[in-house]
PDB file of C-alpha atoms in Angstrom:
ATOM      1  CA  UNK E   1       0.000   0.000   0.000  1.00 93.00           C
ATOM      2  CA  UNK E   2       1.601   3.166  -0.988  1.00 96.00           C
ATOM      3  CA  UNK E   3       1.641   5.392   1.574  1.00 97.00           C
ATOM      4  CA  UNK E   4       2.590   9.449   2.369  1.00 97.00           C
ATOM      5  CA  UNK E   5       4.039  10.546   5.565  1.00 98.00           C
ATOM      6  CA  UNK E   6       4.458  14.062   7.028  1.00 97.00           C
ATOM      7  CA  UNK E   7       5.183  15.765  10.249  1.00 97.00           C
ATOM      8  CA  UNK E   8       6.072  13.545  13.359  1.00 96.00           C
ATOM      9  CA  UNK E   9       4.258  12.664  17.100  1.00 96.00           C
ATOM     10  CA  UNK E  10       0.675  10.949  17.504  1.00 97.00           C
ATOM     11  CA  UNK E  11       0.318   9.133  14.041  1.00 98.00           C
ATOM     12  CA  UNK E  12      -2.875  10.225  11.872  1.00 98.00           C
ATOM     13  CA  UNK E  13      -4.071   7.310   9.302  1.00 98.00           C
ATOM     14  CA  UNK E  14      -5.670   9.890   6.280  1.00 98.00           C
ATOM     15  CA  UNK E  15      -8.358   8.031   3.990  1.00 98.00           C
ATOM     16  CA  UNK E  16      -9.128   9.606   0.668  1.00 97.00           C
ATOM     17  CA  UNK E  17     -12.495  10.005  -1.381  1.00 96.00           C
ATOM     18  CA  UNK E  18     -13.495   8.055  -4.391  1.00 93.00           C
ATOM     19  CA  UNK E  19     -11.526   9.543  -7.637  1.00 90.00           C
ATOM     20  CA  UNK E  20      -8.113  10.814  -5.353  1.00 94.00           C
ATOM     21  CA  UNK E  21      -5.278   9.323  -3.355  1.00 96.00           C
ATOM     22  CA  UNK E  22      -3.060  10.162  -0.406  1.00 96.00           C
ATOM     23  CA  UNK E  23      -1.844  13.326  -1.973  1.00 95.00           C
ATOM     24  CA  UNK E  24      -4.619  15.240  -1.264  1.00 94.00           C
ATOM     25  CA  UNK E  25      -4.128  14.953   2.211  1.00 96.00           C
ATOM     26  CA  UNK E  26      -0.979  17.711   2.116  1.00 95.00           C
ATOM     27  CA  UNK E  27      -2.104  20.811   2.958  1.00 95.00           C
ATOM     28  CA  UNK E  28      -3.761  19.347   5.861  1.00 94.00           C
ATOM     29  CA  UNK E  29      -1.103  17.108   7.382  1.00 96.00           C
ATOM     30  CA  UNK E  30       0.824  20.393   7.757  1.00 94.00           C
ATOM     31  CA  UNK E  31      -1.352  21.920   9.417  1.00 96.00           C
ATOM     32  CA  UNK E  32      -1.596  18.650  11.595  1.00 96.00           C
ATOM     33  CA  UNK E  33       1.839  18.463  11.872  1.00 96.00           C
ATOM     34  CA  UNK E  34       2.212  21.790  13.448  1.00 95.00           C
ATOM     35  CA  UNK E  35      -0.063  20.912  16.154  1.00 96.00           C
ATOM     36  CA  UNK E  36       2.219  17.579  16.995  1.00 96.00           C
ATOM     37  CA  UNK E  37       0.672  15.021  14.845  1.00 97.00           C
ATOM     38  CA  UNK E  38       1.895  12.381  12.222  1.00 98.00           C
ATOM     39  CA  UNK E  39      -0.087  12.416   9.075  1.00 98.00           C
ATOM     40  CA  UNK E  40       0.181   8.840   7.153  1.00 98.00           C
ATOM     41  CA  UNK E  41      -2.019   9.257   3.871  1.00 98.00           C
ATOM     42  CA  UNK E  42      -2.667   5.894   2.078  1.00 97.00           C
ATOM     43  CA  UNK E  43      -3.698   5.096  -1.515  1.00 98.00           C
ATOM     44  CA  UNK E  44      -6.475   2.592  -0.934  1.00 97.00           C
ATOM     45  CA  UNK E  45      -6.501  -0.761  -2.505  1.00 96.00           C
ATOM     46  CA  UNK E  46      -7.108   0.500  -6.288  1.00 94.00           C
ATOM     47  CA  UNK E  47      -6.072   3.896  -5.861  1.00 95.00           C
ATOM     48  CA  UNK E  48      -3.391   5.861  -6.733  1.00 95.00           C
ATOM     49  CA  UNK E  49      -0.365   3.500  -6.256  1.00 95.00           C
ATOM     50  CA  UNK E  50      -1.808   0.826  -4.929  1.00 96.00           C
ATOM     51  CA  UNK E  51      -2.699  -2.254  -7.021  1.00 96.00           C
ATOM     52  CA  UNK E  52      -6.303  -3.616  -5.983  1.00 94.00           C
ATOM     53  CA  UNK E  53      -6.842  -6.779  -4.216  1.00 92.00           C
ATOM     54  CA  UNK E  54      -7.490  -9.974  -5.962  1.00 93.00           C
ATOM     55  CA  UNK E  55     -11.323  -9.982  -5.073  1.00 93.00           C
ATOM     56  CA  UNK E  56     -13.905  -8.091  -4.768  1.00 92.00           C
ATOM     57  CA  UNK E  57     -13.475  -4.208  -4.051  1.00 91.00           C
ATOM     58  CA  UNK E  58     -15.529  -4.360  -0.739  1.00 93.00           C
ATOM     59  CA  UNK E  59     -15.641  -2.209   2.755  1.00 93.00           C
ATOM     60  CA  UNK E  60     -13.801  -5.393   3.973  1.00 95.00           C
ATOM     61  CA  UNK E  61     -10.985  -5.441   0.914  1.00 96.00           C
ATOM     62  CA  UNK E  62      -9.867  -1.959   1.546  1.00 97.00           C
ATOM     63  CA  UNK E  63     -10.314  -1.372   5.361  1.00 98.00           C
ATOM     64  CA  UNK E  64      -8.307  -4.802   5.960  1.00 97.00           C
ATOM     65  CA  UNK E  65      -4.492  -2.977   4.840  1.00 98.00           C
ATOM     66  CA  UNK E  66      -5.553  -0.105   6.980  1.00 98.00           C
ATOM     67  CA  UNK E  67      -6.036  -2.211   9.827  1.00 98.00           C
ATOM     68  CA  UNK E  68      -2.621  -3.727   9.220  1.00 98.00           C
ATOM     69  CA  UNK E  69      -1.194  -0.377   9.095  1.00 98.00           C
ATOM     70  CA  UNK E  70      -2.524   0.664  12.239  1.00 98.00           C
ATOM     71  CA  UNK E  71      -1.325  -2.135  14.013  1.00 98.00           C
ATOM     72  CA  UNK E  72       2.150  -1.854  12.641  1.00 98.00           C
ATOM     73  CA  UNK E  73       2.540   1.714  14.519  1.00 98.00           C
ATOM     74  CA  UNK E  74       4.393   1.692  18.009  1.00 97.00           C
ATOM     75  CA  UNK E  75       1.369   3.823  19.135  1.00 96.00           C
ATOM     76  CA  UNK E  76      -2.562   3.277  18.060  1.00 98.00           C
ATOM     77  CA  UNK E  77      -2.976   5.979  15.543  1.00 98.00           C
ATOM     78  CA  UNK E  78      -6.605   8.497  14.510  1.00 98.00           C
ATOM     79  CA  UNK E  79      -8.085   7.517  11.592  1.00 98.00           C
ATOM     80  CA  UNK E  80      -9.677  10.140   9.237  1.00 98.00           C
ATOM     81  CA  UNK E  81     -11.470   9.598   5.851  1.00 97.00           C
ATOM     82  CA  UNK E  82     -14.094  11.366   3.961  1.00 96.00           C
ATOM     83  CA  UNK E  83     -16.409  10.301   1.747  1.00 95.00           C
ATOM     84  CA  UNK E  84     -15.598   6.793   0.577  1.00 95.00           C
ATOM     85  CA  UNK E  85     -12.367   7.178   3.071  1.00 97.00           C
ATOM     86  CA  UNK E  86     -14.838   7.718   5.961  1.00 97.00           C
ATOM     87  CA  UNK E  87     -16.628   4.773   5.377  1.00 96.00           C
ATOM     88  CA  UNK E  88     -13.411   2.431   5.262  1.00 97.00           C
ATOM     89  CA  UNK E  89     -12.313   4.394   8.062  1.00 98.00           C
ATOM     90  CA  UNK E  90     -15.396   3.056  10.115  1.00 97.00           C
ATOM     91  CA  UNK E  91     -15.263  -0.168   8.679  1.00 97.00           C
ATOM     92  CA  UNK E  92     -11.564  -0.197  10.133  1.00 98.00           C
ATOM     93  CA  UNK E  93     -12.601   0.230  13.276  1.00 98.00           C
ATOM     94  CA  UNK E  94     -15.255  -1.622  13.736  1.00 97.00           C
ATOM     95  CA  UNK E  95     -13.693  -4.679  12.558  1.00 98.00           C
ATOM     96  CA  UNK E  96     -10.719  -3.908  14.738  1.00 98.00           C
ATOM     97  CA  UNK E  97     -11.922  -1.396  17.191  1.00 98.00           C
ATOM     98  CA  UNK E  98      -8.342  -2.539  19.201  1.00 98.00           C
ATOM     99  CA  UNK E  99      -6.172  -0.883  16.505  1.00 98.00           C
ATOM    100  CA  UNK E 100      -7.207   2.487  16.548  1.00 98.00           C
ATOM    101  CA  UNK E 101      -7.370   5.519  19.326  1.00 98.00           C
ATOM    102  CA  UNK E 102     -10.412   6.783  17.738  1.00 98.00           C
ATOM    103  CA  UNK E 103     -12.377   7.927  13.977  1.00 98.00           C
ATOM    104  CA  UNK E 104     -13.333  10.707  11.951  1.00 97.00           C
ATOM    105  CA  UNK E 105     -14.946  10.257   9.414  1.00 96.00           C
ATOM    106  CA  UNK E 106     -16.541  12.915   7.098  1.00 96.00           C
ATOM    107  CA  UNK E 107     -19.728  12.422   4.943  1.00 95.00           C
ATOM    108  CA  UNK E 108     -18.965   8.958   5.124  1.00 94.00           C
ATOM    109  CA  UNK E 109     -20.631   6.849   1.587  1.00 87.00           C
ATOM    110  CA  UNK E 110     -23.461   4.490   2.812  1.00 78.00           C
ATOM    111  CA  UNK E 111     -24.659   1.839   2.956  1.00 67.00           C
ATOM    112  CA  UNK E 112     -22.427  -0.559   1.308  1.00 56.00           C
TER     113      UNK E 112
END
């Protein structure tokens, strides 16, 4: 999963909408990383730089490398997505509710 990382302290996991990738996230991982935070934007399975996964293109397919993400971290990280990203950012952490330190998730797309 290709991945873009700026600033450093409490890491941020940054979901993108349908139609963009992690770039988009820049302007606001700096303003995150002034205020102490670690912004780690992720192309979602079939975005961006990331290949899609072998099956279907499901809540479960694309919040399932997020999870793994999360639980690579030394600390549990936010996770913030919008739109499509809000929606795998719930999925995330309902499915592993362990991994993260808590969700935002704007407009989130439903139901799938």
């Amino acid at each position: 999963m290709r991945t873009l990382v700026w600033g450093a302290g409490d890491p941020v996991i940054a979901l993108h909408p349908l139609g963009l990738d992690s770039s988009g996230y820049e302007a606001m991982a700096g303003v995150l990383a002034r205020a102490g935070w670690q912004t780690i934007a992720v192309d979602l399975p079939g975005f961006g730089g990331t290949p899609p996964p072998a099956g279907p293109l499901d809540p479960a397919a694309l919040a399932a490398p997020v999870i793994e993400l999360a639980r690579s971290l030394p600390r549990q990280p936010m996770v913030i997505g919008i739109s499509m990203g809000g929606r795998t950012a719930l999925e995330a952490a309902m499915t592993a509710p362990d991994a993260f330190r808590g969700v935002v998730a704007i407009a989130p797309a439903m139901p799938w």
